[in-house]
Structures are given as C-alpha cells and as structure tokens.
Coordinates of N, CA and C in Angstrom, one line a residue:
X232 N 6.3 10.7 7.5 CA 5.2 10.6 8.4 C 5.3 9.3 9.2
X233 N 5.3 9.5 10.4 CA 5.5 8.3 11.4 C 4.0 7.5 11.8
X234 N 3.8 6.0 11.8 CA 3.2 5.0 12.3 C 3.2 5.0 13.7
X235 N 2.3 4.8 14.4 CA 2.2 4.3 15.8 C 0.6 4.0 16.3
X236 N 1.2 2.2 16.4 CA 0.2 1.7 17.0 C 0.1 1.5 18.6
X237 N -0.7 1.4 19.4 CA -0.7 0.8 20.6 C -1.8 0.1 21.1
X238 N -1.7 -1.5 21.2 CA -2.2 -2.0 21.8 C -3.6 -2.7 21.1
X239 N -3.5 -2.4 19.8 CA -4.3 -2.3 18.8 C -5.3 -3.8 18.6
X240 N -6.4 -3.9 19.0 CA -7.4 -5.3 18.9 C -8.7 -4.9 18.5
X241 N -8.6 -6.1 17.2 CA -10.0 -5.7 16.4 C -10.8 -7.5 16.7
X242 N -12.4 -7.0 16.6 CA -12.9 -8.4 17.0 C -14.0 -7.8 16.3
X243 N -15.1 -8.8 15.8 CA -16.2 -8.9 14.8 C -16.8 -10.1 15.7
X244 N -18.2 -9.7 15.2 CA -18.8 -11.1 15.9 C -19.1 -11.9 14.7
X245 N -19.5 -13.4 15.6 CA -19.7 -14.9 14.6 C -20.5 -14.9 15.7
X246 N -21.3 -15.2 15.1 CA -23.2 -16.1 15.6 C -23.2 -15.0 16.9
X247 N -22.7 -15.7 18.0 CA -23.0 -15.8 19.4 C -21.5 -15.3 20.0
X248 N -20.9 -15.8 19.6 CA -19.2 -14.9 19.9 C -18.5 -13.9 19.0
X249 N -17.3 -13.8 19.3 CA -16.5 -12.9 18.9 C -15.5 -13.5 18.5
X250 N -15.0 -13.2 17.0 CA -13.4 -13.3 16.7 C -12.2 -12.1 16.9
X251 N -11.3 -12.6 17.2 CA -10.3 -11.6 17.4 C -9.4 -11.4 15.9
X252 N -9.2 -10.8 15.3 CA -8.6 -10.1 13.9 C -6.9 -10.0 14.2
X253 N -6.9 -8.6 15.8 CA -6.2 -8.6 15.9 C -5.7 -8.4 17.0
X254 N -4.6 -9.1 17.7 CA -5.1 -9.3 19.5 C -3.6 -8.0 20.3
X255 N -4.0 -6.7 20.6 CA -2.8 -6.3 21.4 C -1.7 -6.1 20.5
X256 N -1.8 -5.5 19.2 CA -1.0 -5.3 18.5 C -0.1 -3.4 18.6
X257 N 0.9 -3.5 19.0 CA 1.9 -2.6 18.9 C 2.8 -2.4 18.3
X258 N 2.7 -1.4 17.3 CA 3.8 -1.0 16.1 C 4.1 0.1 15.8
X259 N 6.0 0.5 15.8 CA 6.2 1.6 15.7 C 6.7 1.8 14.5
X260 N 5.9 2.8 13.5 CA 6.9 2.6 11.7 C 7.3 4.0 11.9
X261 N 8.7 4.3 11.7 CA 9.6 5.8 12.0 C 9.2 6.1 10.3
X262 N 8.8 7.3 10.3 CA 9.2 8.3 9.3 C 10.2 8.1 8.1
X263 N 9.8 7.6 7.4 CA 11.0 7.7 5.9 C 11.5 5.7 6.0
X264 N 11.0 5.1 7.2 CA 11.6 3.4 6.8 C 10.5 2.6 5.9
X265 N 11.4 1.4 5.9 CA 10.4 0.5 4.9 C 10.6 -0.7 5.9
X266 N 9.4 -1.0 6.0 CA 9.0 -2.0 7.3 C 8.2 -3.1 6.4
X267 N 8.6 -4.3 6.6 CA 7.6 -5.2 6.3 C 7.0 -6.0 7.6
X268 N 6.0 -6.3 7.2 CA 4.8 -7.3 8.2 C 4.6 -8.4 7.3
X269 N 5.1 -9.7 7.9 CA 4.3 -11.2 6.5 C 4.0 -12.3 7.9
X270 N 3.2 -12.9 7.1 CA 2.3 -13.7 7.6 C 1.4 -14.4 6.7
X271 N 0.8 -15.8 7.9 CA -0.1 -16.1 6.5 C -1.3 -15.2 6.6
X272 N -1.9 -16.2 5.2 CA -3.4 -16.0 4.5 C -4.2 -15.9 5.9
X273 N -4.8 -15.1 6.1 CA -5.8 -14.6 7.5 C -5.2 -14.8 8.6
X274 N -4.1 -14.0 8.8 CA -3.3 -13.5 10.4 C -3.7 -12.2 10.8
X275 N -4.8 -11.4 10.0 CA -4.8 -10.1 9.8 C -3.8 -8.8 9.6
X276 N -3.4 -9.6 8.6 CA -2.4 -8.4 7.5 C -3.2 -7.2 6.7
X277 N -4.3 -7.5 6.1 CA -5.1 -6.3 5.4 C -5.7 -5.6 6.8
X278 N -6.2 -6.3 7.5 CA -6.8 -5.6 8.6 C -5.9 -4.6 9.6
X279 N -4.8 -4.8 9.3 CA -3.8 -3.9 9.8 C -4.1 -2.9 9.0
X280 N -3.6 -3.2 8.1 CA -3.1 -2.0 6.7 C -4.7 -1.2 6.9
X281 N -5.7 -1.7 7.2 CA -7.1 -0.7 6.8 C -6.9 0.2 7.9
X282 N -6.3 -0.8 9.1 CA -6.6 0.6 10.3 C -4.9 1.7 10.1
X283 N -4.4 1.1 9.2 CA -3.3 2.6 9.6 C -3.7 3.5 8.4
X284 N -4.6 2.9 7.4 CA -5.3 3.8 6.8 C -6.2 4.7 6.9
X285 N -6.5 4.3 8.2 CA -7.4 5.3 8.6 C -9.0 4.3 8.4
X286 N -9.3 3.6 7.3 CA -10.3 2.7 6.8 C -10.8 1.8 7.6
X287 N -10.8 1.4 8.6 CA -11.1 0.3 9.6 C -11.0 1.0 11.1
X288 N -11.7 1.4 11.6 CA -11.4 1.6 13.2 C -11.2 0.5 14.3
X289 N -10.1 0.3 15.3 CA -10.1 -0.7 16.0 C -10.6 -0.6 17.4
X290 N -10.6 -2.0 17.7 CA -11.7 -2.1 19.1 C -11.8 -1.4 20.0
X291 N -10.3 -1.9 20.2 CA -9.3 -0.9 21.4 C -8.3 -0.6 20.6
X292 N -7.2 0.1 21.6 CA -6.2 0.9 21.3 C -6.0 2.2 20.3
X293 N -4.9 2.4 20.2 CA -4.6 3.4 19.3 C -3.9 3.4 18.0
X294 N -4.5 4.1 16.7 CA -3.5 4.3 15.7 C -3.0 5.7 15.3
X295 N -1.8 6.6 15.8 CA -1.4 7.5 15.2 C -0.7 7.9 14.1
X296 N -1.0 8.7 12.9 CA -0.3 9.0 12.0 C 0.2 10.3 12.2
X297 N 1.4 10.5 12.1 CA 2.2 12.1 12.8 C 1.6 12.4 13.9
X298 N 0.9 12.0 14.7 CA 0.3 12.4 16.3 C -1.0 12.0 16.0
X299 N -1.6 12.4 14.7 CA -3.5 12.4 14.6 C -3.4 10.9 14.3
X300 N -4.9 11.0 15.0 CA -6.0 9.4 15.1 C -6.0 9.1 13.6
X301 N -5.5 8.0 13.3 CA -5.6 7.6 11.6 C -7.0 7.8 10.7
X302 N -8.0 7.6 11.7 CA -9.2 7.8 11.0 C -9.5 9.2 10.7
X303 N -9.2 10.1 11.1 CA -8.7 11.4 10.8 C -7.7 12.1 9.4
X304 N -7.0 11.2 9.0 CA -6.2 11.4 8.0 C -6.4 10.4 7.1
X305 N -7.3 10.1 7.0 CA -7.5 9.6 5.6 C -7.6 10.1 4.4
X306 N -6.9 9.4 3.8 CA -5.6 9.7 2.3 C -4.3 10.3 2.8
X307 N -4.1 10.2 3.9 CA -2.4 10.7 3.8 C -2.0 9.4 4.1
X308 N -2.4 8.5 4.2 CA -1.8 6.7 4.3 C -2.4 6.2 3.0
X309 N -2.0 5.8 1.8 CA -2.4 5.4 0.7 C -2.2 3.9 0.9
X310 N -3.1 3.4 0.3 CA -3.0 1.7 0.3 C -3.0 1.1 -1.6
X311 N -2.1 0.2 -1.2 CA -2.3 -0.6 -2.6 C -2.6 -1.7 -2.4
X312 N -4.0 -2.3 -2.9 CA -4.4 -3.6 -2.4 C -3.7 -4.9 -3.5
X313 N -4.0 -6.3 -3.0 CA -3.3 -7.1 -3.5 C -3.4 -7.0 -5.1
X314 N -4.8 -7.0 -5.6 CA -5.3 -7.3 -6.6 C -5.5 -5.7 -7.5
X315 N -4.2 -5.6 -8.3 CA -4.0 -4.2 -8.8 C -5.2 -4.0 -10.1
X316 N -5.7 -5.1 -10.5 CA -6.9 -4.6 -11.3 C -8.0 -4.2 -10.9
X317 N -8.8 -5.0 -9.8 CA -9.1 -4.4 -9.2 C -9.5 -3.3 -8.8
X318 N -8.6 -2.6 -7.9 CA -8.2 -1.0 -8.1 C -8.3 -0.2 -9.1
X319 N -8.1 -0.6 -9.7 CA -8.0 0.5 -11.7 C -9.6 0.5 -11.7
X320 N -10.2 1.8 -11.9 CA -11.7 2.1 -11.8 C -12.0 2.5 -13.5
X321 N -11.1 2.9 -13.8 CA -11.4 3.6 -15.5 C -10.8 3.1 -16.6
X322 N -11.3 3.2 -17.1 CA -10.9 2.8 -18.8 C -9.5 2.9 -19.7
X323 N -8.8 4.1 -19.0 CA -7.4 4.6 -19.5 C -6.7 4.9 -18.5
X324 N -5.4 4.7 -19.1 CA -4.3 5.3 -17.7 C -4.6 6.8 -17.3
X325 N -4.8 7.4 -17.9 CA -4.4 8.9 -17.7 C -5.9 9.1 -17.2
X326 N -6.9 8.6 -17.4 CA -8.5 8.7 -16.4 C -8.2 8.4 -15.4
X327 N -7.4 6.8 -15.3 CA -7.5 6.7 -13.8 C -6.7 7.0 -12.8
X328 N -5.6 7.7 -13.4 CA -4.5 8.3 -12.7 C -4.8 9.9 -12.3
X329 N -5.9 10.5 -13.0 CA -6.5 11.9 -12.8 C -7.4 11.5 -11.6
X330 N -8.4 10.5 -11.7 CA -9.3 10.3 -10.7 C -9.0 10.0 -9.3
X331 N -7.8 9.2 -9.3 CA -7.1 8.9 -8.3 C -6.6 9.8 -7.5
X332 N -5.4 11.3 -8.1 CA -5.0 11.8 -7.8 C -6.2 13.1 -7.4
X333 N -7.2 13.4 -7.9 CA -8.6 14.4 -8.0 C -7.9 15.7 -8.7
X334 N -7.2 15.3 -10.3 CA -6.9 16.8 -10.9 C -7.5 16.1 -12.4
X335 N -7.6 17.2 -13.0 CA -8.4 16.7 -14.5 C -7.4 16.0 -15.3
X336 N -8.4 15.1 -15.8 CA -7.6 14.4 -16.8 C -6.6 15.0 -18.1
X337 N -7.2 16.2 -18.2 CA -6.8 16.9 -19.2 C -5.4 17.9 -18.9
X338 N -5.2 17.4 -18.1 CA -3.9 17.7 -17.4 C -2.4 17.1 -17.7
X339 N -2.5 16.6 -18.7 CA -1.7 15.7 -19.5 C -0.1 15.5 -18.7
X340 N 0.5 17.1 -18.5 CA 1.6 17.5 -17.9 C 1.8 16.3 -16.4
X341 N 0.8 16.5 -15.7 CA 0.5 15.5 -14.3 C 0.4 14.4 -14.4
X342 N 0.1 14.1 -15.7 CA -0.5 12.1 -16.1 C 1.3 11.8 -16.3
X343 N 1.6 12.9 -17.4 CA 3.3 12.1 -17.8 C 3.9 12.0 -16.4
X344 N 3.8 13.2 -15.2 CA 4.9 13.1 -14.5 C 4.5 12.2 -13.6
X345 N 3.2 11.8 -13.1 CA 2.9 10.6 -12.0 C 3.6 9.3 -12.8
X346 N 3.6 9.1 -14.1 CA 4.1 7.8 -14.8 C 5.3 7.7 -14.9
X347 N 6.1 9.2 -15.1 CA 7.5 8.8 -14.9 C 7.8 9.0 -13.3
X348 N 7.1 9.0 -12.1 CA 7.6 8.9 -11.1 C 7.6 7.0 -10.8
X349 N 7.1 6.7 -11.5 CA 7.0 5.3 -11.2 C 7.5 4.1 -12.6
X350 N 8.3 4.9 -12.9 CA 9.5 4.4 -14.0 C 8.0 3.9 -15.4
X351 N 7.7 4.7 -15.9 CA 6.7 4.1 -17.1 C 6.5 5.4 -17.6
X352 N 6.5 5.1 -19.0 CA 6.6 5.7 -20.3 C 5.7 6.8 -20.5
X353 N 5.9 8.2 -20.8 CA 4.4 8.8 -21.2 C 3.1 8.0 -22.4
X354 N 3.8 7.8 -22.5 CA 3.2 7.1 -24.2 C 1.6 6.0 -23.6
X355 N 2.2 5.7 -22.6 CA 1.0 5.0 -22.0 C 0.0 5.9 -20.9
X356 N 0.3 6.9 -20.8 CA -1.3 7.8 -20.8 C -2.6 7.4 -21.1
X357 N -2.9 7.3 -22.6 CA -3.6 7.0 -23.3 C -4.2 5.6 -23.8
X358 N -3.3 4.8 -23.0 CA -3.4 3.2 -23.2 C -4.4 2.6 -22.7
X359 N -5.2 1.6 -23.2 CA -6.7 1.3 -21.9 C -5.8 0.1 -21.1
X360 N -6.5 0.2 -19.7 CA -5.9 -0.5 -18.6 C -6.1 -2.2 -18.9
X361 N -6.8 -2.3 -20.0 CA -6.7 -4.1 -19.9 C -5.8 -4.4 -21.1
X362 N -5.3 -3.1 -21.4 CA -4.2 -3.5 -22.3 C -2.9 -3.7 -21.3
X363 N -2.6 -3.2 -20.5 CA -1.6 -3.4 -19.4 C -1.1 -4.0 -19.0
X364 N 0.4 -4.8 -18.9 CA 1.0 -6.0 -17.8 C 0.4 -5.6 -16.4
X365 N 0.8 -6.8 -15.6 CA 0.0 -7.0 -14.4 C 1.2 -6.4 -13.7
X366 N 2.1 -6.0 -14.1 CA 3.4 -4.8 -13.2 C 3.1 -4.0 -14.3
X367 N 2.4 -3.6 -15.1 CA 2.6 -2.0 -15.5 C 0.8 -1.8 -14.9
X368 N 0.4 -2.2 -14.5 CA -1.0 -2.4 -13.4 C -0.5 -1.8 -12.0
X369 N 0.3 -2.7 -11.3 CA 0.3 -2.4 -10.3 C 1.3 -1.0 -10.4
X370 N 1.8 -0.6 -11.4 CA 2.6 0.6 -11.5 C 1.9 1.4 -11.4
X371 N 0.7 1.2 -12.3 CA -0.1 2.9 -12.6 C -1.2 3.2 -11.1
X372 N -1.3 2.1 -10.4 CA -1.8 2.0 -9.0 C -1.2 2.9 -8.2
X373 N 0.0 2.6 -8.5 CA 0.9 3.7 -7.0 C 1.3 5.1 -7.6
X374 N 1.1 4.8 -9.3 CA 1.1 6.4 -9.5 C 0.0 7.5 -9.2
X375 N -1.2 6.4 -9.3 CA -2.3 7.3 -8.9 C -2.2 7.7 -7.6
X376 N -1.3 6.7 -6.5 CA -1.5 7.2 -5.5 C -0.7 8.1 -5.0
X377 N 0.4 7.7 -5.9 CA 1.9 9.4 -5.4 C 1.1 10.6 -5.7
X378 N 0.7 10.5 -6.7 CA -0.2 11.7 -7.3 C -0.7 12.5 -5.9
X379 N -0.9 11.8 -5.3 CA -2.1 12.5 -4.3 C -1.1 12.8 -3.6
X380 N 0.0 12.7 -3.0 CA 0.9 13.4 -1.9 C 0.9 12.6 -0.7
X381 N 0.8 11.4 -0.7 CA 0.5 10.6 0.4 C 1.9 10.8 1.4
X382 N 1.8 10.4 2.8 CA 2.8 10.6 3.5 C 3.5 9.2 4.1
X383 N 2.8 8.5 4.1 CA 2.8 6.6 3.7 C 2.1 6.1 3.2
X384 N 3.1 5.1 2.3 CA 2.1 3.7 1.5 C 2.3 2.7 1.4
X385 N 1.4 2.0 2.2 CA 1.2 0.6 2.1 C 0.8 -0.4 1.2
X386 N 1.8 -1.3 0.8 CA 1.2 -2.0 -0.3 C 0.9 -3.7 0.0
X387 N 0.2 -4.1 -0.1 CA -0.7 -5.3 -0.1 C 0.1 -6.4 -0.7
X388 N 0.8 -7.3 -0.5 CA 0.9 -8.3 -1.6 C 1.6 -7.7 -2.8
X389 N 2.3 -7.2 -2.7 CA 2.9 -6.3 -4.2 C 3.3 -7.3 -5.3
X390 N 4.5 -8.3 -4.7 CA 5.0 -8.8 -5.7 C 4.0 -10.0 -6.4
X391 N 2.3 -10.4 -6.0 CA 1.6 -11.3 -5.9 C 1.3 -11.4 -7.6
X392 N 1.7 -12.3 -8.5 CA 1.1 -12.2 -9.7 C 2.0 -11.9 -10.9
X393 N 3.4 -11.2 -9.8 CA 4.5 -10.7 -11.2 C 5.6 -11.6 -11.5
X394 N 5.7 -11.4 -12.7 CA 7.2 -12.3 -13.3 C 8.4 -11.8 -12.5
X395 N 9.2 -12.5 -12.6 CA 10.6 -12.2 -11.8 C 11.5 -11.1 -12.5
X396 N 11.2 -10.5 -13.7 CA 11.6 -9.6 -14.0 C 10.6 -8.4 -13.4
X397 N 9.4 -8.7 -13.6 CA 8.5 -7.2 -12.9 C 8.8 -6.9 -11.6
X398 N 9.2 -8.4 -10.7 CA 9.2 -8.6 -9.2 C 10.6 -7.5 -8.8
X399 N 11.4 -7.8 -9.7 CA 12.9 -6.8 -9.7 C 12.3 -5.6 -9.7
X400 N 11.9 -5.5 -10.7 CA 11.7 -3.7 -11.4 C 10.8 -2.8 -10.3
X401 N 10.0 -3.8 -9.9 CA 8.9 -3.1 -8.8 C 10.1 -2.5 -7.6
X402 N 11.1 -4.0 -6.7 CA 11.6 -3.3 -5.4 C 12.1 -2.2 -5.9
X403 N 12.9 -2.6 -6.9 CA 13.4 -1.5 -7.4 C 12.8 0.3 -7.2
X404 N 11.7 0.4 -7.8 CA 11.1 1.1 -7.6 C 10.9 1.2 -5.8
X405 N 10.5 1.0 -5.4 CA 10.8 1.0 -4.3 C 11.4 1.2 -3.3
X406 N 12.6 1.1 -3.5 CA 14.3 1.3 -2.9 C 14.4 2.5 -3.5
X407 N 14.1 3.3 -4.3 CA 14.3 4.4 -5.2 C 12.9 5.4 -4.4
X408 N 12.0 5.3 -4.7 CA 11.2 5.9 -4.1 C 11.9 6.6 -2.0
X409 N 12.0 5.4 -1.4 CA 12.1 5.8 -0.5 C 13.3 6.3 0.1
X410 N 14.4 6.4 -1.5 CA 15.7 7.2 -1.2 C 15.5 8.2 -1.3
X411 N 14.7 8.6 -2.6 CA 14.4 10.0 -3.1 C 13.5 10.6 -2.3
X412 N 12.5 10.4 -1.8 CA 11.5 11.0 -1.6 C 11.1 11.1 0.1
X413 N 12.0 10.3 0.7 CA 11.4 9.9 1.5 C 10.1 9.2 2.6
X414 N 9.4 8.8 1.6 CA 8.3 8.3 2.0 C 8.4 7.0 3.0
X415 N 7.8 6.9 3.6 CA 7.5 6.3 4.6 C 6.6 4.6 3.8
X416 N 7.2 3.3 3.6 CA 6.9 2.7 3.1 C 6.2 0.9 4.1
X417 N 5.2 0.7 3.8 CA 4.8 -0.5 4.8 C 4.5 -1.7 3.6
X418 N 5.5 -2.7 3.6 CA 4.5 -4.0 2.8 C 4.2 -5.3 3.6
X419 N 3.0 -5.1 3.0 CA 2.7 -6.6 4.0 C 2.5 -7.8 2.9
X420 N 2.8 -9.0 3.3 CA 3.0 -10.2 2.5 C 2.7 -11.7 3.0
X421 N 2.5 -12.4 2.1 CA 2.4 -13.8 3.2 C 3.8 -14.3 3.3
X422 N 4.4 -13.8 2.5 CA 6.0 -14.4 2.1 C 7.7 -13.7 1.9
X423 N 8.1 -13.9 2.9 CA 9.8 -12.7 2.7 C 9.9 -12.9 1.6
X424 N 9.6 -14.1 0.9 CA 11.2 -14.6 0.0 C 10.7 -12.9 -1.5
X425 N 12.1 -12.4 -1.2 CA 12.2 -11.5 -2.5 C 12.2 -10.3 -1.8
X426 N 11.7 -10.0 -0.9 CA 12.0 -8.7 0.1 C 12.9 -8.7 1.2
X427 N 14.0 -9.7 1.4 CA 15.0 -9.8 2.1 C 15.6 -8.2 2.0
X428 N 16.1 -8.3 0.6 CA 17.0 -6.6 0.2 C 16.1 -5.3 0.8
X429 N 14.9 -5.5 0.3 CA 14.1 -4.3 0.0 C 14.1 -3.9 1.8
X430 N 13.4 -4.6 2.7 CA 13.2 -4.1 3.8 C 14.2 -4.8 5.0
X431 N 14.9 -3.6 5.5 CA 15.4 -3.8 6.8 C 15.2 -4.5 8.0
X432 N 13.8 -4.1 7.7 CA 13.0 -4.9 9.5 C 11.9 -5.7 8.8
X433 N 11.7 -6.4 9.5 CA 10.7 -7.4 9.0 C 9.9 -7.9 10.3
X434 N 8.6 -8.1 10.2 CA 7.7 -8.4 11.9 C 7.0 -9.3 11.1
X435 N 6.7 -10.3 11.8 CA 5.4 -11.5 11.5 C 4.2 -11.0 12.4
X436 N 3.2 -11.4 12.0 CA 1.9 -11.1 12.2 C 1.4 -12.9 12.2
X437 N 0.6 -13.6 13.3 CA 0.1 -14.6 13.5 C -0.6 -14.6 13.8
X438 N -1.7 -14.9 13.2 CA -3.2 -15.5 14.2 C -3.6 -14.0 14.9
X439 N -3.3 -12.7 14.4 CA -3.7 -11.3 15.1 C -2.5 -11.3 16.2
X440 N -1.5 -11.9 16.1 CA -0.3 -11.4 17.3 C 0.4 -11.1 16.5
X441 N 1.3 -9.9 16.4 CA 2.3 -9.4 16.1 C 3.9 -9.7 17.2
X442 N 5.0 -10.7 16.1 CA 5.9 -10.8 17.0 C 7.7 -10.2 15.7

C-alpha cells in the first residue's frame, strides 16, 4: 500500500495565533519500501505519522493511502507509538494481542501465530505484560498489529529504551518483515544512528519542513 502526501500543513491555535506543526509537507512512500523520517523532539514527526494514519486530519493538503483519503482507512496504516507499554491495554499477551487484532482470545492458534510472526515464543501467550522486556513489549505491539492485516506500519521511536542486543533483533525483524511480507514500513526517529542498514531512504523533518 502506497503513501502520498501533498502539500500537507497542520496549525493549532496558541492564545491569539497559530502554530504551524507542519508547513507544506510532500511525501511519496511506494508500496513495499522502508522509509525513514528523523528529526528532533517537536519537528512534527508523531504528527505526521497520526495523519497517514488516518488519526489527525490536516489543514490543508492531501493524504492518500492506495488512492483513499487516509481518514477513510483507518486501521489499514497501523501505528506503533514510542512508548510500547503504554500501548499494551491488558493484562496478558494473548488478551492483548486478541484485542488488538478483534478475534477472541481463546483462539490460542492466532495468539501463537501473531507471536511467531514477530520472532517470540508461544510460551509467552500467557505471560502478564509487566512481566515483559521492553523489546519483548514492543514485540507483542506489532504483533497485535500484524494481527489485523495492516497495509502499512509506522513505528514511533522503535529503538527508544532497547539494549543493543534488542535494538539488533528488532531491525532485524524488520528487514525480514518487509522481505517476506511485503509491507509497506515508515519509522520516524529523532536519531539515524542504528537505522543506517535498515532504511534506504531517509528524509528529515525540521521545524514542520520536510527536506
């Protein structure tokens, strides 16, 4: 599923004026690539990712996902926000990976296979989420969200919080996802360093300009 922005500017008011989020922003993400966007802390990087979510509408311009207006296809753009606990709504892997996906928990067959799509053990089904590493957290995040069939996903800050061995195991996952599966992958970040390999193209985001 293909990305396409055009011209895209988001503004919020303060007191008496307006801030600009995001000023004239145009971006084309092709079908099946893995695109990063980094920048700093408030360039409007989340605020990107909400509107190709569909989750945020912008001022002006346009966001297309496969042709339709992104606000239109929401849940076919899955988002993983920075803060993977956060996210985790339930008490067990396999609750919050049912909830996520919207099939019963008791579906056990679907909990093992979303966990081995995202390289993790059946055995942890059953495990409560604060028992969890903060990469076997952000793991069961994106399994709830393959679950659902997503057509791109955007991840927030991924590597934010992981040891250098999680930080590996995650691209990893990653580079594998979007060989196999083709999905269509976006991460935004304040920082390249560690996604050199993973992503081909890389765009900064400044101050709401995209260069």
């Amino acid at each position: 599923m293909s990305l396409q922005l055009t011209d895209i500017t988001l503004t919020y008011p303060d007191g008496d004026a307006r801030l600009t989020a995001l000023d004239r922003v145009s971006l084309d993400v092709p079908k099946g690539s893995l695109t990063a966007v980094v920048g700093p802390s408030g360039s409007g990087k989340s605020t990107l990712a909400w509107i190709m979510a569909g989750l945020t509408t912008p001022t002006t311009g346009s966001c297309l996902v496969g042709g339709r207006p992104s606000h239109e296809c929401v849940g076919e753009v899955a988002v993983a926000f920075q803060a993977a606990r956060l996210q985790l709504l339930r008490a067990r892997v396999d609750l919050e990976i049912a909830s996520a996906a919207g099939f019963p928990p008791s579906d056990i067959r679907r909990v093992v296979a979303a966990l081995a799509a995202v390289g993790l053990d059946g055995s942890l089904a059953r495990r409560r989420v604060d028992q969890l590493s903060g990469g076997q957290m952000r793991r069961v995040v994106i399994a709830g969200l393959l679950a659902r069939r997503p057509k791109a996903l955007i991840l927030d800050e991924p590597l934010a919080g992981l040891d250098a061995d999680s930080q590996r195991g995650l691209l990893r996952l990653l580079t594998d996802l979007r060989r196999n599966t083709g999905l269509t992958i976006v991460v935004i970040s304040h920082d390249f360093v560690g996604l050199e390999e993973l992503c081909p193209r890389t765009l900064h985001l400044n101050r709401g300009v995209l260069s």
